[in-house]
Amino acid sequence: MKVDTKGRLAALRTKMGETGVDLVAIAPGSHMDWLLGFHPHPDERPCLLLIGPEKETFLMPALNADGTREDTDISFHPWSDDEGPEGALMKALSDVGAANAKKVVLDETMRADFALLVLDNLPGAGHAFTTETLGALRMAKDQAEYEALKMNAEIADRAMLKAFDAIAVGKTEREIADVVKAHFASEGASPSFWIVGGGQNGAFPHHQSGERKLQEGDAIVIDIGAKKASYPSDITRMVAVGRPPEGYEEVHAVVEKAVQAALAAARPGVKAKAVDAAARNVIADAGYGEYFVHRTGHGIGIDGHEPPYITATSESVLEEGMTFSIEPGIYLPGRFGIRLEEIVILRADGPEILSTLPRDLHVAKV
Amino acid sequence: MKVDTKGRLAALRTKMGETGVDLVAIAPGSHMDWLLGFHPHPDERPCLLLIGPEKETFLMPALNADGTREDTDISFHPWSDDEGPEGALMKALSDVGAANAKKVVLDETMRADFALLVLDNLPGAGHAFTTETLGALRMAKDQAEYEALKMNAEIADRAMLKAFDAIAVGKTEREIADVVKAHFASEGASPSFWIVGGGQNGAFPHHQSGERKLQEGDAIVIDIGAKKASYPSDITRMVAVGRPPEGYEEVHAVVEKAVQAALAAARPGVKAKAVDAAARNVIADAGYGEYFVHRTGHGIGIDGHEPPYITATSESVLEEGMTFSIEPGIYLPGRFGIRLEEIVILRADGPEILSTLPRDLHVAKV
């Protein structure tokens, strides 16, 4: 995707001014992808985009300098393996007017040694992460980002339908996951995760697909995602192998009601915690509060998980254009787990759901 | 691979005692793989193995607790999305006797926000990375690790031969890379990197394979690696498409002589910088010093790049059982690049090379 680097850097500097930040330090990763449309080869050699009040520069491992030069005109402060990065860092900080920075924003995903290289060379500087600057900017998506997310959601819907078709007694979770991965690959998407949790495994929210064979009466959590054109998908639906287990329908209805409550609560100007509360109250009122062990959702963009996080305590104010998941769940140990997940983009009048798949239990014939 | 967690934790505590370290904090990643044989689902939720002088515990996101419990008996201090990690961290630090830690070792690969969560809650504590503790232990490989690396080296040799066979005028670098990736996959190895740098692209040490078509007279750098059974491979060889470019043979001979000098210098008890110097002096004496823009090598184990680093300034003393690359190169901008890379394990009498492929230029027929 073509990125408006100039515009995004200008927006970042406005945020820096508003929040009193002297320096933003970004490592090769998704923040850099959002700003520049690429990132240099990431490894253990400190490589940082340093953004000061008016100028930006790269601390750049010498052996990546020529290759990276093909992607950007931003200046480099190269350092060789022999010299180490410290001298080049000091020059780079001075170059962008941040040699005496008092408030530094660090890319929270950067390696600990990169972060402490910066902080140890700016004694007395306070640190923060990107929540109020880059993170805030990245939350609201532009039209091109929406289209990339919508395209990925459509691919994930088709992968989910392939999973539904593949369900059969005696197949392993891993075999179902393989069908999902193959479908993603066939549409040019790189699979990111492929949770197929059958029976009791479904009660572990982050269970990975294993060698367990599907049995008649299993309720199966299928939570899958992939990435194409730098943007991800993420969807969860439920399948039963024949008749679902005792008590399943009642719990599914509670989770569905929680999804609907969260969808109804999500409006521009509302705090993220109000959306979480809407889902959580439905589940608590039904007597399952202790079995909803995670947040209601997470933002989604270049990163599969990014702000805004839809948690019980999040003061983030939702705005038009934000994209996030709504995915309440109830996990009954030793019995089954149920999660239903939508990705939405917040419009002026409420959330637009990117998937077109119903959230009903899919009953696979046995 | 089955891991002797008890033995490795005991060895780590001996190192902690020797270096005056009160606390080692490890995130989901390769250090944890080496200690425990697994790591929990890594995401933006702080998850840390905290190792004190006598006890260890996990700071554990609540929603991963049940799933991770299947893999370990180590105690958990769980935290939910609503509570946040801080309270559980303070209890965990107290539990392992590190609430007043004065010297903390951080996994250098952990996210910046994990690292600062620990440090901001241990005011006054000094920090270091794993170089003298976990990193030092991981450098010398045991027999099972050697066998895993040897198996991977053999797979990489076969992938390299497939690349040689695929070379032809008009094919793109990417097509050659695809042949390599397919071969790795056919042997159950996950491809990690596939540098195929033809012609002038070969002069960028970290060039990725692109759409450039191979031409008669190209010298091509092929640097490939994959991972099977948690251990990696890494090998670089040179191919010419028909007659190599003007002046190629002389430069290849210099790089080969540099490899041999480094192999001859690498002995237990020798400093890593002496091995780098052996290679670098050969290249400098031949007049190409400024074109050898990177270190001579890097350690290899669970991580493709890990200590010991074979640099001009490294004081690391090489020991029996250490595994590392020897990979000098000469990069002539606008002409061609040459790199020859071996992975070796250091024996009492010198390095054993894991690959069985000769380092001669492979001349592909046109």
JSON list of N, CA and C in Angstrom, two decimals, chain B residues 171-225:
[
{"chain": "B", "resi": 171, "resn": "LYS", "atom": "N", "xyz": [15.78, -16.52, -15.63]},
{"chain": "B", "resi": 171, "resn": "LYS", "atom": "CA", "xyz": [15.00, -16.76, -14.40]},
{"chain": "B", "resi": 171, "resn": "LYS", "atom": "C", "xyz": [15.21, -15.60, -13.44]},
{"chain": "B", "resi": 172, "resn": "THR", "atom": "N", "xyz": [14.21, -15.35, -12.59]},
{"chain": "B", "resi": 172, "resn": "THR", "atom": "CA", "xyz": [14.38, -14.27, -11.61]},
{"chain": "B", "resi": 172, "resn": "THR", "atom": "C", "xyz": [15.01, -14.82, -10.33]},
{"chain": "B", "resi": 173, "resn": "GLU", "atom": "N", "xyz": [15.59, -13.90, -9.56]},
{"chain": "B", "resi": 173, "resn": "GLU", "atom": "CA", "xyz": [16.12, -14.27, -8.25]},
{"chain": "B", "resi": 173, "resn": "GLU", "atom": "C", "xyz": [15.04, -14.97, -7.43]},
{"chain": "B", "resi": 174, "resn": "ARG", "atom": "N", "xyz": [13.82, -14.42, -7.51]},
{"chain": "B", "resi": 174, "resn": "ARG", "atom": "CA", "xyz": [12.74, -14.98, -6.71]},
{"chain": "B", "resi": 174, "resn": "ARG", "atom": "C", "xyz": [12.43, -16.42, -7.11]},
{"chain": "B", "resi": 175, "resn": "GLU", "atom": "N", "xyz": [12.53, -16.72, -8.39]},
{"chain": "B", "resi": 175, "resn": "GLU", "atom": "CA", "xyz": [12.26, -18.10, -8.81]},
{"chain": "B", "resi": 175, "resn": "GLU", "atom": "C", "xyz": [13.29, -19.07, -8.22]},
{"chain": "B", "resi": 176, "resn": "ILE", "atom": "N", "xyz": [14.54, -18.62, -8.14]},
{"chain": "B", "resi": 176, "resn": "ILE", "atom": "CA", "xyz": [15.57, -19.48, -7.52]},
{"chain": "B", "resi": 176, "resn": "ILE", "atom": "C", "xyz": [15.24, -19.64, -6.03]},
{"chain": "B", "resi": 177, "resn": "ALA", "atom": "N", "xyz": [14.86, -18.54, -5.40]},
{"chain": "B", "resi": 177, "resn": "ALA", "atom": "CA", "xyz": [14.50, -18.59, -3.97]},
{"chain": "B", "resi": 177, "resn": "ALA", "atom": "C", "xyz": [13.33, -19.55, -3.75]},
{"chain": "B", "resi": 178, "resn": "ASP", "atom": "N", "xyz": [12.37, -19.55, -4.66]},
{"chain": "B", "resi": 178, "resn": "ASP", "atom": "CA", "xyz": [11.22, -20.45, -4.52]},
{"chain": "B", "resi": 178, "resn": "ASP", "atom": "C", "xyz": [11.63, -21.92, -4.56]},
{"chain": "B", "resi": 179, "resn": "VAL", "atom": "N", "xyz": [12.62, -22.22, -5.40]},
{"chain": "B", "resi": 179, "resn": "VAL", "atom": "CA", "xyz": [13.13, -23.60, -5.46]},
{"chain": "B", "resi": 179, "resn": "VAL", "atom": "C", "xyz": [13.74, -23.99, -4.11]},
{"chain": "B", "resi": 180, "resn": "VAL", "atom": "N", "xyz": [14.48, -23.06, -3.54]},
{"chain": "B", "resi": 180, "resn": "VAL", "atom": "CA", "xyz": [15.11, -23.31, -2.23]},
{"chain": "B", "resi": 180, "resn": "VAL", "atom": "C", "xyz": [14.04, -23.54, -1.17]},
{"chain": "B", "resi": 181, "resn": "LYS", "atom": "N", "xyz": [13.05, -22.65, -1.14]},
{"chain": "B", "resi": 181, "resn": "LYS", "atom": "CA", "xyz": [12.00, -22.75, -0.13]},
{"chain": "B", "resi": 181, "resn": "LYS", "atom": "C", "xyz": [11.24, -24.07, -0.27]},
{"chain": "B", "resi": 182, "resn": "ALA", "atom": "N", "xyz": [10.96, -24.44, -1.52]},
{"chain": "B", "resi": 182, "resn": "ALA", "atom": "CA", "xyz": [10.21, -25.68, -1.74]},
{"chain": "B", "resi": 182, "resn": "ALA", "atom": "C", "xyz": [11.04, -26.88, -1.27]},
{"chain": "B", "resi": 183, "resn": "HIS", "atom": "N", "xyz": [12.36, -26.83, -1.51]},
{"chain": "B", "resi": 183, "resn": "HIS", "atom": "CA", "xyz": [13.16, -27.97, -1.04]},
{"chain": "B", "resi": 183, "resn": "HIS", "atom": "C", "xyz": [13.17, -28.05, 0.48]},
{"chain": "B", "resi": 184, "resn": "PHE", "atom": "N", "xyz": [13.36, -26.92, 1.13]},
{"chain": "B", "resi": 184, "resn": "PHE", "atom": "CA", "xyz": [13.32, -26.93, 2.60]},
{"chain": "B", "resi": 184, "resn": "PHE", "atom": "C", "xyz": [11.99, -27.55, 3.07]},
{"chain": "B", "resi": 185, "resn": "ALA", "atom": "N", "xyz": [10.89, -27.06, 2.51]},
{"chain": "B", "resi": 185, "resn": "ALA", "atom": "CA", "xyz": [9.58, -27.55, 2.94]},
{"chain": "B", "resi": 185, "resn": "ALA", "atom": "C", "xyz": [9.46, -29.05, 2.72]},
{"chain": "B", "resi": 186, "resn": "SER", "atom": "N", "xyz": [10.04, -29.54, 1.61]},
{"chain": "B", "resi": 186, "resn": "SER", "atom": "CA", "xyz": [9.92, -30.96, 1.29]},
{"chain": "B", "resi": 186, "resn": "SER", "atom": "C", "xyz": [10.64, -31.83, 2.32]},
{"chain": "B", "resi": 187, "resn": "GLU", "atom": "N", "xyz": [11.60, -31.24, 3.04]},
{"chain": "B", "resi": 187, "resn": "GLU", "atom": "CA", "xyz": [12.30, -31.98, 4.10]},
{"chain": "B", "resi": 187, "resn": "GLU", "atom": "C", "xyz": [11.76, -31.60, 5.49]},
{"chain": "B", "resi": 188, "resn": "GLY", "atom": "N", "xyz": [10.63, -30.89, 5.53]},
{"chain": "B", "resi": 188, "resn": "GLY", "atom": "CA", "xyz": [10.03, -30.57, 6.82]},
{"chain": "B", "resi": 188, "resn": "GLY", "atom": "C", "xyz": [10.68, -29.41, 7.55]},
{"chain": "B", "resi": 189, "resn": "ALA", "atom": "N", "xyz": [11.48, -28.63, 6.83]},
{"chain": "B", "resi": 189, "resn": "ALA", "atom": "CA", "xyz": [12.13, -27.47, 7.45]},
{"chain": "B", "resi": 189, "resn": "ALA", "atom": "C", "xyz": [11.40, -26.19, 7.02]},
{"chain": "B", "resi": 190, "resn": "SER", "atom": "N", "xyz": [11.24, -25.25, 7.96]},
{"chain": "B", "resi": 190, "resn": "SER", "atom": "CA", "xyz": [10.57, -23.98, 7.64]},
{"chain": "B", "resi": 190, "resn": "SER", "atom": "C", "xyz": [11.61, -22.98, 7.16]},
{"chain": "B", "resi": 191, "resn": "PRO", "atom": "N", "xyz": [11.49, -22.49, 5.93]},
{"chain": "B", "resi": 191, "resn": "PRO", "atom": "CA", "xyz": [12.48, -21.54, 5.42]},
{"chain": "B", "resi": 191, "resn": "PRO", "atom": "C", "xyz": [12.53, -20.28, 6.26]},
{"chain": "B", "resi": 192, "resn": "SER", "atom": "N", "xyz": [13.75, -19.81, 6.57]},
{"chain": "B", "resi": 192, "resn": "SER", "atom": "CA", "xyz": [13.92, -18.60, 7.38]},
{"chain": "B", "resi": 192, "resn": "SER", "atom": "C", "xyz": [14.33, -17.41, 6.52]},
{"chain": "B", "resi": 193, "resn": "PHE", "atom": "N", "xyz": [15.23, -17.63, 5.56]},
{"chain": "B", "resi": 193, "resn": "PHE", "atom": "CA", "xyz": [15.65, -16.55, 4.65]},
{"chain": "B", "resi": 193, "resn": "PHE", "atom": "C", "xyz": [16.18, -17.21, 3.39]},
{"chain": "B", "resi": 194, "resn": "TRP", "atom": "N", "xyz": [16.19, -16.43, 2.32]},
{"chain": "B", "resi": 194, "resn": "TRP", "atom": "CA", "xyz": [16.51, -16.96, 0.99]},
{"chain": "B", "resi": 194, "resn": "TRP", "atom": "C", "xyz": [17.03, -15.83, 0.14]},
{"chain": "B", "resi": 195, "resn": "ILE", "atom": "N", "xyz": [18.27, -15.44, 0.46]},
{"chain": "B", "resi": 195, "resn": "ILE", "atom": "CA", "xyz": [18.89, -14.35, -0.29]},
{"chain": "B", "resi": 195, "resn": "ILE", "atom": "C", "xyz": [19.48, -14.91, -1.57]},
{"chain": "B", "resi": 196, "resn": "VAL", "atom": "N", "xyz": [19.00, -14.40, -2.70]},
{"chain": "B", "resi": 196, "resn": "VAL", "atom": "CA", "xyz": [19.58, -14.74, -4.00]},
{"chain": "B", "resi": 196, "resn": "VAL", "atom": "C", "xyz": [19.89, -13.39, -4.64]},
{"chain": "B", "resi": 197, "resn": "GLY", "atom": "N", "xyz": [21.17, -13.00, -4.61]},
{"chain": "B", "resi": 197, "resn": "GLY", "atom": "CA", "xyz": [21.55, -11.66, -5.07]},
{"chain": "B", "resi": 197, "resn": "GLY", "atom": "C", "xyz": [22.39, -11.78, -6.32]},
{"chain": "B", "resi": 198, "resn": "GLY", "atom": "N", "xyz": [21.79, -11.47, -7.45]},
{"chain": "B", "resi": 198, "resn": "GLY", "atom": "CA", "xyz": [22.51, -11.61, -8.71]},
{"chain": "B", "resi": 198, "resn": "GLY", "atom": "C", "xyz": [23.13, -10.30, -9.13]},
{"chain": "B", "resi": 199, "resn": "GLY", "atom": "N", "xyz": [24.30, -10.36, -9.78]},
{"chain": "B", "resi": 199, "resn": "GLY", "atom": "CA", "xyz": [24.93, -9.17, -10.34]},
{"chain": "B", "resi": 199, "resn": "GLY", "atom": "C", "xyz": [25.16, -8.12, -9.28]},
{"chain": "B", "resi": 200, "resn": "GLN", "atom": "N", "xyz": [24.76, -6.87, -9.58]},
{"chain": "B", "resi": 200, "resn": "GLN", "atom": "CA", "xyz": [25.01, -5.78, -8.64]},
{"chain": "B", "resi": 200, "resn": "GLN", "atom": "C", "xyz": [24.27, -5.97, -7.32]},
{"chain": "B", "resi": 201, "resn": "ASN", "atom": "N", "xyz": [23.15, -6.68, -7.33]},
{"chain": "B", "resi": 201, "resn": "ASN", "atom": "CA", "xyz": [22.42, -6.93, -6.08]},
{"chain": "B", "resi": 201, "resn": "ASN", "atom": "C", "xyz": [23.28, -7.70, -5.07]},
{"chain": "B", "resi": 202, "resn": "GLY", "atom": "N", "xyz": [24.20, -8.51, -5.58]},
{"chain": "B", "resi": 202, "resn": "GLY", "atom": "CA", "xyz": [25.07, -9.28, -4.69]},
{"chain": "B", "resi": 202, "resn": "GLY", "atom": "C", "xyz": [25.95, -8.39, -3.84]},
{"chain": "B", "resi": 203, "resn": "ALA", "atom": "N", "xyz": [26.09, -7.14, -4.24]},
{"chain": "B", "resi": 203, "resn": "ALA", "atom": "CA", "xyz": [26.93, -6.21, -3.48]},
{"chain": "B", "resi": 203, "resn": "ALA", "atom": "C", "xyz": [26.20, -5.59, -2.29]},
{"chain": "B", "resi": 204, "resn": "PHE", "atom": "N", "xyz": [24.90, -5.91, -2.13]},
{"chain": "B", "resi": 204, "resn": "PHE", "atom": "CA", "xyz": [24.16, -5.54, -0.91]},
{"chain": "B", "resi": 204, "resn": "PHE", "atom": "C", "xyz": [24.13, -6.76, 0.00]},
{"chain": "B", "resi": 205, "resn": "PRO", "atom": "N", "xyz": [24.82, -6.72, 1.14]},
{"chain": "B", "resi": 205, "resn": "PRO", "atom": "CA", "xyz": [24.91, -7.94, 1.96]},
{"chain": "B", "resi": 205, "resn": "PRO", "atom": "C", "xyz": [23.55, -8.54, 2.33]},
{"chain": "B", "resi": 206, "resn": "HIS", "atom": "N", "xyz": [22.54, -7.71, 2.59]},
{"chain": "B", "resi": 206, "resn": "HIS", "atom": "CA", "xyz": [21.25, -8.26, 3.00]},
{"chain": "B", "resi": 206, "resn": "HIS", "atom": "C", "xyz": [20.18, -8.10, 1.92]},
{"chain": "B", "resi": 207, "resn": "HIS", "atom": "N", "xyz": [20.58, -8.04, 0.67]},
{"chain": "B", "resi": 207, "resn": "HIS", "atom": "CA", "xyz": [19.61, -7.98, -0.43]},
{"chain": "B", "resi": 207, "resn": "HIS", "atom": "C", "xyz": [18.63, -9.14, -0.34]},
{"chain": "B", "resi": 208, "resn": "GLN", "atom": "N", "xyz": [17.34, -8.86, -0.53]},
{"chain": "B", "resi": 208, "resn": "GLN", "atom": "CA", "xyz": [16.36, -9.94, -0.60]},
{"chain": "B", "resi": 208, "resn": "GLN", "atom": "C", "xyz": [16.15, -10.31, -2.07]},
{"chain": "B", "resi": 209, "resn": "SER", "atom": "N", "xyz": [15.65, -11.51, -2.29]},
{"chain": "B", "resi": 209, "resn": "SER", "atom": "CA", "xyz": [15.47, -11.97, -3.67]},
{"chain": "B", "resi": 209, "resn": "SER", "atom": "C", "xyz": [14.37, -11.17, -4.35]},
{"chain": "B", "resi": 210, "resn": "GLY", "atom": "N", "xyz": [14.63, -10.72, -5.56]},
{"chain": "B", "resi": 210, "resn": "GLY", "atom": "CA", "xyz": [13.66, -9.86, -6.23]},
{"chain": "B", "resi": 210, "resn": "GLY", "atom": "C", "xyz": [13.34, -10.33, -7.63]},
{"chain": "B", "resi": 211, "resn": "GLU", "atom": "N", "xyz": [12.83, -9.39, -8.42]},
{"chain": "B", "resi": 211, "resn": "GLU", "atom": "CA", "xyz": [12.35, -9.73, -9.76]},
{"chain": "B", "resi": 211, "resn": "GLU", "atom": "C", "xyz": [13.44, -9.61, -10.82]},
{"chain": "B", "resi": 212, "resn": "ARG", "atom": "N", "xyz": [14.67, -9.31, -10.38]},
{"chain": "B", "resi": 212, "resn": "ARG", "atom": "CA", "xyz": [15.74, -9.18, -11.37]},
{"chain": "B", "resi": 212, "resn": "ARG", "atom": "C", "xyz": [15.99, -10.53, -12.06]},
{"chain": "B", "resi": 213, "resn": "LYS", "atom": "N", "xyz": [16.11, -10.48, -13.36]},
{"chain": "B", "resi": 213, "resn": "LYS", "atom": "CA", "xyz": [16.38, -11.71, -14.12]},
{"chain": "B", "resi": 213, "resn": "LYS", "atom": "C", "xyz": [17.88, -11.98, -14.20]},
{"chain": "B", "resi": 214, "resn": "LEU", "atom": "N", "xyz": [18.23, -13.24, -14.07]},
{"chain": "B", "resi": 214, "resn": "LEU", "atom": "CA", "xyz": [19.64, -13.62, -14.13]},
{"chain": "B", "resi": 214, "resn": "LEU", "atom": "C", "xyz": [20.16, -13.45, -15.56]},
{"chain": "B", "resi": 215, "resn": "GLN", "atom": "N", "xyz": [21.40, -12.97, -15.63]},
{"chain": "B", "resi": 215, "resn": "GLN", "atom": "CA", "xyz": [22.02, -12.73, -16.95]},
{"chain": "B", "resi": 215, "resn": "GLN", "atom": "C", "xyz": [23.32, -13.50, -17.04]},
{"chain": "B", "resi": 216, "resn": "GLU", "atom": "N", "xyz": [23.71, -13.80, -18.24]},
{"chain": "B", "resi": 216, "resn": "GLU", "atom": "CA", "xyz": [25.00, -14.43, -18.46]},
{"chain": "B", "resi": 216, "resn": "GLU", "atom": "C", "xyz": [26.08, -13.52, -17.89]},
{"chain": "B", "resi": 217, "resn": "GLY", "atom": "N", "xyz": [27.02, -14.12, -17.16]},
{"chain": "B", "resi": 217, "resn": "GLY", "atom": "CA", "xyz": [28.08, -13.31, -16.58]},
{"chain": "B", "resi": 217, "resn": "GLY", "atom": "C", "xyz": [27.78, -12.83, -15.16]},
{"chain": "B", "resi": 218, "resn": "ASP", "atom": "N", "xyz": [26.59, -13.12, -14.65]},
{"chain": "B", "resi": 218, "resn": "ASP", "atom": "CA", "xyz": [26.28, -12.76, -13.26]},
{"chain": "B", "resi": 218, "resn": "ASP", "atom": "C", "xyz": [27.07, -13.62, -12.27]},
{"chain": "B", "resi": 219, "resn": "ALA", "atom": "N", "xyz": [27.51, -12.99, -11.19]},
{"chain": "B", "resi": 219, "resn": "ALA", "atom": "CA", "xyz": [27.96, -13.74, -10.00]},
{"chain": "B", "resi": 219, "resn": "ALA", "atom": "C", "xyz": [26.84, -13.59, -8.97]},
{"chain": "B", "resi": 220, "resn": "ILE", "atom": "N", "xyz": [26.40, -14.71, -8.42]},
{"chain": "B", "resi": 220, "resn": "ILE", "atom": "CA", "xyz": [25.21, -14.70, -7.56]},
{"chain": "B", "resi": 220, "resn": "ILE", "atom": "C", "xyz": [25.56, -15.18, -6.16]},
{"chain": "B", "resi": 221, "resn": "VAL", "atom": "N", "xyz": [25.20, -14.36, -5.17]},
{"chain": "B", "resi": 221, "resn": "VAL", "atom": "CA", "xyz": [25.33, -14.76, -3.77]},
{"chain": "B", "resi": 221, "resn": "VAL", "atom": "C", "xyz": [24.06, -15.52, -3.39]},
{"chain": "B", "resi": 222, "resn": "ILE", "atom": "N", "xyz": [24.21, -16.73, -2.88]},
{"chain": "B", "resi": 222, "resn": "ILE", "atom": "CA", "xyz": [23.04, -17.47, -2.38]},
{"chain": "B", "resi": 222, "resn": "ILE", "atom": "C", "xyz": [23.26, -17.75, -0.90]},
{"chain": "B", "resi": 223, "resn": "ASP", "atom": "N", "xyz": [22.43, -17.15, -0.07]},
{"chain": "B", "resi": 223, "resn": "ASP", "atom": "CA", "xyz": [22.57, -17.26, 1.39]},
{"chain": "B", "resi": 223, "resn": "ASP", "atom": "C", "xyz": [21.21, -17.71, 1.92]},
{"chain": "B", "resi": 224, "resn": "ILE", "atom": "N", "xyz": [21.14, -18.95, 2.39]},
{"chain": "B", "resi": 224, "resn": "ILE", "atom": "CA", "xyz": [19.84, -19.54, 2.71]},
{"chain": "B", "resi": 224, "resn": "ILE", "atom": "C", "xyz": [19.87, -20.21, 4.09]},
{"chain": "B", "resi": 225, "resn": "GLY", "atom": "N", "xyz": [18.69, -20.33, 4.67]},
{"chain": "B", "resi": 225, "resn": "GLY", "atom": "CA", "xyz": [18.60, -21.00, 5.95]},
{"chain": "B", "resi": 225, "resn": "GLY", "atom": "C", "xyz": [17.16, -21.40, 6.23]}
]
